[in-house]
Coordinates of C-alpha atoms and ligand atoms in Angstrom, one line a residue:
M1 CA -16.0 157.8 173.8
Q2 CA -16.0 154.2 175.3
T3 CA -18.5 151.7 175.1
I4 CA -19.3 148.4 176.5
N5 CA -21.0 145.3 176.5
F6 CA -24.4 145.0 177.8
K7 CA -23.0 142.4 180.0
E8 CA -20.8 144.2 181.7
L9 CA -23.9 146.4 183.0
T10 CA -25.5 144.6 186.0
I11 CA -28.7 143.7 183.9
S12 CA -31.0 141.3 185.0
E13 CA -31.1 138.1 182.8
K14 CA -34.7 138.9 181.5
I15 CA -33.9 142.0 180.2
M16 CA -30.4 141.0 178.7
K17 CA -32.3 138.3 176.7
A18 CA -34.5 141.0 175.1
V19 CA -31.7 143.3 174.2
D20 CA -30.3 140.5 173.0
D21 CA -33.3 139.7 170.9
M22 CA -33.4 143.4 169.6
G23 CA -30.3 142.5 168.1
F24 CA -28.0 145.4 170.2
E25 CA -24.5 144.0 170.4
E26 CA -23.0 147.0 172.5
A27 CA -24.4 149.7 174.6
T28 CA -24.0 152.9 172.9
P29 CA -22.1 155.8 174.7
I30 CA -25.2 157.3 176.1
Q31 CA -26.5 154.0 177.4
T32 CA -22.9 153.2 178.6
Q33 CA -22.9 156.3 180.6
S34 CA -26.5 156.5 181.7
I35 CA -27.5 153.0 182.6
P36 CA -25.1 152.8 185.8
Y37 CA -26.0 155.8 187.2
L38 CA -29.7 155.2 187.1
L39 CA -29.7 152.0 188.2
K40 CA -27.7 153.3 191.1
G41 CA -30.7 156.0 191.9
T42 CA -29.0 159.0 191.0
D43 CA -30.7 161.9 189.0
I44 CA -29.3 162.8 185.9
I45 CA -29.3 164.7 182.8
G46 CA -28.3 162.9 179.7
Q47 CA -27.5 165.0 176.4
A48 CA -26.9 163.1 173.3
Q49 CA -28.1 163.3 169.8
T50 CA -31.2 161.9 168.4
G51 CA -30.6 158.6 167.4
T52 CA -28.0 157.3 169.9
G53 CA -30.4 155.1 172.0
K54 CA -31.7 157.2 174.6
T55 CA -35.0 155.2 175.5
A56 CA -33.2 152.4 176.4
A57 CA -30.7 154.1 178.3
F58 CA -33.4 155.3 180.6
G59 CA -35.9 152.0 179.4
I60 CA -33.6 149.5 181.2
P61 CA -32.8 151.0 184.2
L62 CA -36.7 151.8 184.8
L63 CA -37.8 148.4 184.1
E64 CA -34.9 147.0 186.5
K65 CA -36.7 149.2 189.1
I66 CA -40.4 148.1 188.6
S67 CA -42.0 145.4 191.1
P68 CA -43.9 142.8 188.6
N69 CA -45.9 141.8 191.2
K70 CA -47.4 145.5 192.5
K71 CA -49.8 146.6 190.1
D72 CA -49.5 150.3 191.1
L73 CA -48.0 152.9 188.7
Q74 CA -44.6 153.0 189.3
A75 CA -43.0 154.9 186.5
M76 CA -43.7 157.7 183.9
V77 CA -42.1 158.8 181.1
I78 CA -43.1 162.3 179.6
C79 CA -42.7 162.9 175.8
P80 CA -43.4 165.6 173.3
T81 CA -45.5 164.0 171.0
R82 CA -47.9 161.3 170.3
E83 CA -45.8 159.4 167.9
L84 CA -42.8 159.9 170.5
A85 CA -44.9 158.2 173.0
I86 CA -45.9 155.3 171.3
Q87 CA -42.6 154.8 170.0
V88 CA -41.0 155.0 173.4
S89 CA -43.8 152.8 175.0
D90 CA -43.0 150.0 172.4
E91 CA -39.5 150.0 173.1
I92 CA -40.0 149.5 176.7
K93 CA -42.5 147.0 175.9
K94 CA -39.9 145.1 173.7
L95 CA -37.2 145.3 176.7
S96 CA -39.8 144.0 179.2
K97 CA -40.8 141.2 176.8
Y98 CA -39.6 138.5 178.9
M99 CA -40.8 140.1 182.1
N100 CA -43.8 138.8 183.4
R101 CA -46.8 141.2 184.5
I102 CA -45.3 144.5 183.2
N103 CA -47.9 146.8 181.7
V104 CA -46.9 149.9 179.8
L105 CA -49.3 152.1 178.4
P106 CA -49.1 155.2 175.9
V107 CA -51.4 157.9 176.8
Y108 CA -51.6 161.0 174.7
G109 CA -54.4 163.3 172.9
G110 CA -56.5 162.6 170.2
Q111 CA -57.4 159.0 171.3
P112 CA -60.5 158.6 173.4
I113 CA -59.8 159.0 177.0
S114 CA -62.3 156.5 178.0
R115 CA -60.4 154.0 176.5
Q116 CA -57.1 154.7 178.0
I117 CA -59.2 154.9 181.4
H118 CA -60.1 151.4 180.7
A119 CA -56.8 150.0 180.4
L120 CA -55.4 152.1 183.4
R121 CA -57.8 150.5 185.4
K122 CA -56.3 146.9 184.7
G123 CA -53.1 147.9 186.5
V124 CA -50.6 149.8 184.5
Q125 CA -46.8 150.2 185.9
V126 CA -45.2 152.5 183.2
V127 CA -47.2 155.2 181.5
V128 CA -45.7 157.0 178.5
G129 CA -47.3 160.3 177.7
T130 CA -47.5 163.6 176.4
P131 CA -48.0 166.4 179.1
G132 CA -51.4 167.6 178.5
R133 CA -52.9 164.2 178.4
L134 CA -51.3 163.2 181.7
M135 CA -52.2 165.9 183.5
D136 CA -55.7 165.7 182.4
H137 CA -55.9 161.7 183.7
M138 CA -53.6 163.4 187.1
R139 CA -56.6 165.6 187.2
R140 CA -59.4 162.8 186.8
G141 CA -57.9 160.8 189.0
T142 CA -57.4 157.9 186.6
I143 CA -53.5 158.0 187.2
D144 CA -52.4 158.0 190.7
V145 CA -49.0 159.3 191.1
S146 CA -48.7 158.1 194.9
H147 CA -46.4 155.2 193.8
I148 CA -44.2 156.5 191.2
N149 CA -40.6 156.6 191.9
M150 CA -39.0 157.4 188.7
V151 CA -40.1 160.3 186.0
V152 CA -38.5 160.2 182.9
L153 CA -38.7 163.7 180.7
D154 CA -37.5 162.2 177.1
E155 CA -36.9 165.2 174.4
A156 CA -37.1 168.2 177.7
D157 CA -35.5 170.5 175.2
E158 CA -38.2 169.8 172.2
M159 CA -41.0 169.8 175.2
L160 CA -39.7 173.2 176.1
N161 CA -39.8 174.6 172.7
M162 CA -43.4 173.4 172.0
G163 CA -44.3 175.2 175.6
F164 CA -44.7 172.7 178.2
R165 CA -42.6 174.1 180.6
E166 CA -45.4 174.7 182.8
D167 CA -47.2 171.3 182.3
I168 CA -44.2 169.8 182.8
E169 CA -43.0 171.7 186.4
T170 CA -46.7 170.8 187.4
I171 CA -46.0 167.0 186.9
L172 CA -43.0 167.2 188.5
K173 CA -44.8 168.8 191.5
D174 CA -47.1 166.7 192.1
T175 CA -45.5 163.4 191.9
P176 CA -43.7 162.3 195.0
S177 CA -40.8 164.1 195.9
E178 CA -38.3 160.9 196.9
R179 CA -38.8 159.8 192.9
Q180 CA -35.8 159.7 191.2
T181 CA -35.8 162.0 187.8
A182 CA -34.0 161.7 184.6
M183 CA -34.2 163.9 181.8
F184 CA -33.3 163.6 178.1
S185 CA -32.1 166.1 175.5
A186 CA -29.9 166.5 172.5
T187 CA -29.4 170.3 173.6
L188 CA -29.3 172.1 177.2
P189 CA -30.6 175.3 176.8
K190 CA -31.0 177.2 180.5
P191 CA -34.5 176.4 180.8
I192 CA -33.5 172.8 181.0
L193 CA -30.6 173.5 183.8
Q194 CA -33.3 175.6 185.9
I195 CA -35.7 172.9 186.0
A196 CA -32.7 170.7 186.7
K197 CA -32.2 172.6 189.6
K198 CA -35.6 173.0 190.9
Y199 CA -36.8 169.5 190.6
L200 CA -33.7 167.2 190.4
K201 CA -31.6 166.1 193.4
D202 CA -27.5 166.1 193.0
Y203 CA -28.0 165.2 189.7
K204 CA -25.1 164.2 187.4
I205 CA -24.6 165.7 183.8
L206 CA -24.0 163.0 181.3
R207 CA -22.6 164.0 177.9
V208 CA -21.4 162.2 175.3
A209 CA -17.5 163.4 174.8
H210 CA -15.9 163.1 171.5
K211 CA -12.5 162.8 170.4
E212 CA -11.5 164.8 167.6
L213 CA -11.0 162.6 164.8
T214 CA -9.6 163.5 161.1
V215 CA -11.9 162.2 158.6
P216 CA -10.2 160.5 155.7
K217 CA -10.9 162.6 152.3
I218 CA -13.1 160.2 150.2
M219 CA -16.3 160.8 148.4
Q220 CA -19.0 161.0 150.7
S221 CA -22.9 161.1 150.0
Y222 CA -25.9 159.6 151.4
I223 CA -29.2 158.5 150.0
E224 CA -32.9 159.2 151.3
V225 CA -34.3 155.8 151.1
K226 CA -37.4 154.0 153.2
Q227 CA -36.5 151.0 155.2
R228 CA -38.2 148.6 153.0
N229 CA -36.3 150.0 149.7
K230 CA -32.6 149.8 151.1
F231 CA -32.0 146.5 150.4
E232 CA -32.8 147.1 146.7
L233 CA -30.9 150.2 146.8
L234 CA -27.8 148.5 148.2
T235 CA -28.0 145.8 145.3
R236 CA -28.2 148.5 142.7
L237 CA -25.2 150.3 143.9
I238 CA -23.5 147.2 144.1
D239 CA -24.5 146.3 140.5
I240 CA -23.8 149.8 139.6
N241 CA -20.1 150.0 141.0
N242 CA -18.7 146.8 140.9
P243 CA -16.7 146.9 143.6
N244 CA -14.1 144.3 144.2
L245 CA -14.3 144.4 147.8
S246 CA -17.3 146.5 150.0
L247 CA -18.3 146.9 153.8
V248 CA -22.1 147.1 154.6
F249 CA -22.5 148.5 157.9
C250 CA -25.8 147.9 160.4
N251 CA -26.5 148.7 163.7
T252 CA -27.4 145.4 164.8
K253 CA -26.4 141.7 164.7
R254 CA -30.1 140.9 163.4
R255 CA -29.7 143.0 160.5
V256 CA -26.6 141.6 159.5
D257 CA -27.7 138.1 159.2
E258 CA -30.9 139.2 157.3
I259 CA -28.5 141.5 154.6
V260 CA -26.1 138.6 154.4
Q261 CA -28.9 136.1 153.6
E262 CA -30.5 138.2 151.1
L263 CA -27.3 139.1 149.4
Q264 CA -26.6 135.4 149.2
G265 CA -30.0 134.2 148.2
R266 CA -29.1 136.3 145.1
G267 CA -25.9 135.1 144.3
Y268 CA -23.7 137.7 145.6
F269 CA -20.7 136.6 147.4
A270 CA -21.3 138.0 150.9
D271 CA -20.6 136.9 154.3
G272 CA -21.5 138.8 157.7
L273 CA -19.4 139.6 161.4
H274 CA -20.5 140.2 164.4
G275 CA -20.4 139.5 167.7
D276 CA -21.9 136.5 168.0
L277 CA -19.6 134.5 166.0
K278 CA -16.8 132.6 167.5
Q279 CA -13.4 133.8 167.1
S280 CA -12.7 131.1 164.8
Q281 CA -16.0 131.8 162.8
R282 CA -14.7 135.6 162.2
D283 CA -11.1 134.5 161.2
R284 CA -12.4 132.5 158.9
V285 CA -14.8 135.0 157.2
M286 CA -12.0 137.9 157.5
N287 CA -9.6 135.5 155.3
S288 CA -12.4 134.8 152.8
F289 CA -12.7 138.6 152.7
R290 CA -9.0 139.2 152.0
N291 CA -8.7 136.3 149.3
G292 CA -11.4 137.8 147.7
V293 CA -13.8 134.6 148.3
I294 CA -16.4 137.1 150.0
E295 CA -16.8 140.4 148.1
I296 CA -19.2 142.1 150.4
L297 CA -18.9 142.2 154.0
V298 CA -22.1 142.9 156.4
A299 CA -20.9 143.9 159.6
T300 CA -21.7 145.6 163.0
D301 CA -19.4 148.3 164.4
V302 CA -18.3 146.1 167.3
A303 CA -17.4 143.3 165.1
A304 CA -15.6 145.7 162.5
R305 CA -13.3 146.9 164.5
G306 CA -10.9 144.5 163.8
I307 CA -11.0 144.7 159.9
D308 CA -7.7 145.6 158.8
V309 CA -8.2 145.3 154.7
D310 CA -6.7 148.0 152.5
D311 CA -8.4 148.0 149.3
V312 CA -12.1 148.1 150.4
E313 CA -13.2 150.2 147.8
I314 CA -17.1 151.3 149.2
V315 CA -18.4 151.5 152.7
F316 CA -22.0 151.5 152.7
N317 CA -23.8 152.5 155.8
Y318 CA -26.9 150.5 155.8
D319 CA -28.2 152.1 158.8
V320 CA -26.9 155.7 160.2
P321 CA -24.6 154.9 163.0
Q322 CA -25.4 155.0 166.5
D323 CA -22.7 157.8 167.1
E324 CA -20.6 160.5 165.3
E325 CA -17.2 158.6 166.4
Y326 CA -18.8 155.3 164.6
Y327 CA -19.5 157.2 161.2
V328 CA -15.7 158.3 161.1
H329 CA -14.5 154.9 162.2
R330 CA -16.7 153.3 159.3
I331 CA -15.7 155.3 156.4
G332 CA -12.1 155.1 157.6
R333 CA -12.1 151.4 156.3
T334 CA -11.9 153.0 152.7
G335 CA -9.5 155.1 150.7
R336 CA -6.5 153.4 152.6
A337 CA -3.2 153.4 151.3
G338 CA -3.8 156.1 149.1
R339 CA -6.4 154.7 147.2
E340 CA -9.6 156.4 146.1
G341 CA -12.7 155.3 148.0
Q342 CA -16.1 156.1 148.8
A343 CA -18.9 156.2 151.5
I344 CA -22.6 156.0 151.0
T345 CA -24.9 156.3 153.5
F346 CA -28.7 155.2 153.5
A347 CA -30.8 157.5 155.8
F348 CA -34.4 158.4 156.2
G349 CA -36.5 160.7 158.0
K350 CA -34.9 161.3 161.2
E351 CA -31.7 159.6 160.6
V352 CA -31.0 162.7 157.9
Y353 CA -30.6 165.2 161.1
K354 CA -28.5 162.6 162.8
L355 CA -26.6 162.9 159.6
K356 CA -26.3 166.4 159.7
A357 CA -24.9 166.2 163.3
I358 CA -22.7 164.0 162.2
E359 CA -21.3 166.2 159.6
R360 CA -21.2 169.2 161.9
Y361 CA -19.2 167.0 164.4
A362 CA -16.7 165.4 161.7
K363 CA -16.7 168.8 160.1
T364 CA -16.9 167.1 156.6
K365 CA -19.6 167.5 153.5
I366 CA -22.0 164.6 153.1
K367 CA -23.4 165.0 149.4
R368 CA -27.4 164.0 148.7
E369 CA -27.5 161.6 145.7
K370 CA -30.5 160.1 144.2
M371 CA -31.8 156.5 144.2
P372 CA -30.2 155.2 141.0
S373 CA -33.0 154.0 139.0
I374 CA -33.0 150.3 137.2
N375 CA -32.1 152.2 133.8
D376 CA -28.9 153.6 135.7
V377 CA -27.9 149.7 136.6
E378 CA -28.4 148.6 133.1
E379 CA -26.5 151.7 131.8
A380 CA -23.9 150.8 134.1
R381 CA -24.0 147.3 133.1
F382 CA -24.0 148.2 129.2
N383 CA -20.9 150.4 129.6
G384 CA -18.9 147.6 131.3
L385 CA -19.7 146.0 128.1
V386 CA -18.4 148.4 126.0
Q387 CA -15.1 148.6 128.0
Q388 CA -14.7 144.6 127.7
V389 CA -15.7 144.4 124.3
G390 CA -13.3 147.3 123.6
Q391 CA -10.4 145.4 125.2
I392 CA -11.0 142.0 123.5
V393 CA -11.4 143.5 119.7
E394 CA -8.0 145.3 120.8
N395 CA -5.9 142.5 122.7
E396 CA -7.8 138.9 121.6
N397 CA -7.6 136.9 118.5
I398 CA -11.3 136.8 117.1
R399 CA -10.8 135.5 113.9
K400 CA -13.1 132.5 114.1
E401 CA -15.4 134.7 115.7
T402 CA -15.4 137.1 112.7
H403 CA -16.0 134.0 110.4
M404 CA -19.0 133.2 112.2
I405 CA -20.4 136.4 112.1
E406 CA -19.9 136.7 108.2
K407 CA -22.0 133.2 108.1
L408 CA -24.9 134.7 109.8
L409 CA -24.6 137.8 107.7
E410 CA -25.1 135.6 104.7
E411 CA -28.4 134.5 106.3
D412 CA -29.4 138.0 105.7
Y413 CA -29.3 139.4 108.7
S414 CA -27.4 142.9 109.3
T415 CA -24.6 143.2 111.4
L416 CA -26.8 145.6 113.9
D417 CA -29.4 143.0 114.3
I418 CA -26.5 140.4 115.0
A419 CA -24.9 142.6 117.2
A420 CA -28.2 143.6 119.2
A421 CA -29.5 140.0 119.7
L422 CA -26.3 138.8 121.5
L423 CA -26.3 141.9 123.9
K424 CA -29.5 140.5 124.7
M425 CA -28.3 137.3 125.4
V426 CA -25.5 138.8 127.5
M427 CA -27.2 141.6 129.4
G428 CA -29.7 138.7 130.3
E429 CA -27.2 136.3 131.7
S430 CA -26.5 137.8 134.7
K431 CA -30.5 138.0 135.9
Q432 CA -30.3 133.8 135.4
E433 CA -26.8 133.8 137.2
S434 CA -28.7 134.8 140.5
K435 CA -31.2 131.6 140.3
K436 CA -28.2 129.3 140.0
T437 CA -28.1 128.8 143.7
D438 CA -31.8 128.1 143.7
T439 CA -31.5 125.4 141.1
A440 CA -28.6 124.1 142.9
I441 CA -30.8 123.6 145.9
K442 CA -33.7 122.6 144.3
E443 CA -33.3 119.8 141.7
N444 CA -30.7 117.7 143.9
G445 CA -32.7 114.4 144.3
S446 CA -34.7 115.2 147.4
E447 CA -38.5 115.0 148.3
P448 CA -40.7 117.9 146.6
G449 CA -40.5 120.9 148.8
M450 CA -37.1 119.5 150.3
A451 CA -33.6 120.2 149.4
R452 CA -30.9 117.5 150.3
L453 CA -27.7 118.7 151.5
F454 CA -24.5 117.0 151.9
I455 CA -22.0 117.4 155.4
N456 CA -18.2 116.1 155.1
I457 CA -18.8 113.8 158.3
G458 CA -20.5 110.7 158.9
K459 CA -20.1 107.5 161.2
K460 CA -16.4 107.2 161.3
Q461 CA -16.8 110.9 163.1
G462 CA -19.7 109.2 165.3
V463 CA -22.4 111.1 163.8
R464 CA -25.9 110.3 164.9
P465 CA -29.1 111.5 163.4
G466 CA -29.8 113.2 166.9
D467 CA -26.9 115.3 166.6
V468 CA -27.5 116.5 163.1
V469 CA -31.1 117.6 164.2
G470 CA -30.1 119.1 167.3
A471 CA -27.5 121.1 165.7
I472 CA -29.3 122.6 162.9
A473 CA -32.4 123.0 164.7
G474 CA -30.1 124.5 167.7
E475 CA -27.9 126.9 165.5
T476 CA -31.0 128.0 162.8
G477 CA -33.7 127.7 165.3
M478 CA -35.4 126.0 162.4
P479 CA -38.1 123.6 164.2
G480 CA -36.3 119.7 164.1
D481 CA -39.5 118.8 162.8
L482 CA -39.1 120.3 159.5
I483 CA -36.0 118.2 158.8
G484 CA -36.7 115.3 156.4
S485 CA -34.4 112.1 156.1
I486 CA -31.2 112.1 157.1
D487 CA -28.5 109.5 155.5
I488 CA -25.6 108.7 157.3
F489 CA -22.8 107.2 155.9
D490 CA -18.9 106.5 156.5
K491 CA -17.5 109.8 155.8
Y492 CA -20.3 111.6 155.1
T493 CA -24.0 112.7 155.6
F494 CA -27.0 113.6 153.7
V495 CA -29.8 115.7 155.3
E496 CA -33.1 117.1 153.6
V497 CA -34.6 120.5 155.3
P498 CA -37.0 122.6 153.6
I499 CA -36.2 124.6 150.5
K500 CA -37.3 127.6 152.1
H501 CA -35.0 126.9 155.0
A502 CA -31.9 125.7 153.1
D503 CA -30.2 128.8 152.4
K504 CA -30.1 129.8 156.0
V505 CA -29.2 126.5 156.9
L506 CA -26.4 126.3 154.4
R507 CA -25.0 129.8 155.8
I508 CA -25.3 129.1 159.5
M509 CA -24.0 125.8 159.7
G510 CA -21.3 126.6 157.4
R511 CA -19.8 128.4 160.3
N512 CA -21.3 125.4 162.5
T513 CA -19.9 122.2 163.9
I514 CA -21.4 119.0 164.7
K515 CA -20.2 117.1 167.7
G516 CA -17.5 119.8 168.1
Q517 CA -16.2 119.4 164.7
P518 CA -15.9 122.1 162.0
I519 CA -18.1 121.0 159.1
Q520 CA -18.6 121.8 155.2
I521 CA -22.1 121.7 154.4
E522 CA -23.4 122.2 150.6
P523 CA -26.0 121.1 148.3
A524 CA -26.0 117.5 147.5
A525 CA -25.0 116.8 144.1
A526 CA -28.0 115.6 141.7
K527 CA -28.6 112.0 142.2
Ligands
ADP601 P1 -32.9 158.7 170.4 O1 -34.1 158.3 171.6 O2 -31.6 159.1 171.1 O3 -33.3 159.7 169.0 P2 -33.6 155.6 170.2 O4 -33.9 155.2 171.7 O5 -34.9 156.3 169.5 O6 -32.8 157.2 169.7 O7 -32.9 155.0 169.4 C1 -32.4 155.0 167.9 C2 -32.2 153.6 167.2 O8 -31.2 152.8 167.7 C3 -33.9 152.7 168.1 O9 -34.3 151.7 166.6 C4 -33.0 151.6 168.8 O10 -34.1 150.4 168.6 C5 -31.8 151.6 168.2 N1 -30.8 151.0 169.3 C6 -30.8 151.7 170.8 N2 -30.1 151.4 171.5 C7 -28.8 150.0 170.6 C8 -27.6 149.4 170.6 N3 -27.1 149.5 172.0 N4 -27.4 149.0 169.4 C9 -28.1 148.9 168.5 N5 -29.4 149.7 168.2 C10 -30.0 150.3 169.1
MG602 MG1 -35.6 159.4 171.9

């Protein structure tokens, strides 16, 4: 499997910028293969499993070929269902975010046709629709196909299964024969090849070829969980298993940043690794991980390639990987050097199918597990405490404490009461611990609503207020006018930022420079 950076594909700046906003770091294998051919104008059949990024594989070249100045309909994507038409249309809209005057419209049955006709009249360059509704519009003349230069059949096998063969052939017959045609499909049954022979020109079949990979013998499981509950699940699993070192894999840079921020906000020792970081920053994060300063490393596949740490106990797949091979690479980060390891994958909806494909490819078994409950978390903590108690009773001198308890007993409490009360105090403690970072940030002598931060460079290093505002606003994306007072001393600087941005500023600026100098930044000590 070979993948490349989007920058190596000849993609225009505007689309590159949108791809970056979407958090994509590297093109997936099917994108790596398809995009250059489609840009050249070659017809293709692209075969790849679900969830491998096929939409952008055709969406990017499709957009590259649109003339925004022309109002004519220039590209048509045919999808099997209304949901897919909406999804594909949304993804193409995101990709075209920085291109002016591009209109993308989904059309499907079940929505009043008059509304679609109204939208079409305004000039739509890309239409994404189900076969029946597309034909309907073509018959009515509300879709004019005469300027179409690209037609994409998405999920072609699915459309054939649903009995759309005739409709598809009609559409292909009625669109200009000079058009470019692309078919995407998870499988390549005979009818697909027959259609290709009839309607595609000198087409290339692109498949994602895989190396045979050995899957490490580790415990693999998956848990079905909705996107919005994934973070809660992650923290529960971390609390239950209490791994010394763990890795969390995500599919996008943006997700890495989000999770790191949330984990840090809850008091976990976590940091992130992705392609936007400079080499020196990556080295710093990796060193902290190796030394155990960071216990949870959140990373994208690309960034994780260099990771070489032996005692990772758990690999979490926060997102199901884009490619089967990635899965094997990811879980190979644990269970090294003969240690036990486990891999837990979070999956929802169609991601579960993707996992089944991974199971087949990797010839491995990924066992389904249930979402652990809050009770499970408490039980795990309780068991940990019981172990600790046993160790202390056996190995430590607790004579002084025994006397103290004896005194309490004289006050007419039972040993059970006392033990239970102490347990409550101990069990309640870790919740407060997670609030620690909050209070550290809040109560440090700043204006109300603001957090005062300390930075270890000042006048001696030539720092001026503009440098501080510029660096913070530039790196964190927080508007500069939200930054409060800035006090610059000889060797250090205080700056106030809104409390709700403080975590982010600390995290991002901790890896950045001011006036080219690496800095340390932390909540200021209370005045
Ligand atoms: P498919 O059509 O192959 O089933 P999709 O195009 O729906 O897959 O993509 C699945 C998910 O992966 C989407 O959320 C999409 O935004 C995301 N995605 C696509 N390409 C990339 C990439 N290069 N890096 C990260 N995520 C991607
Ligand atoms: Mg798709």
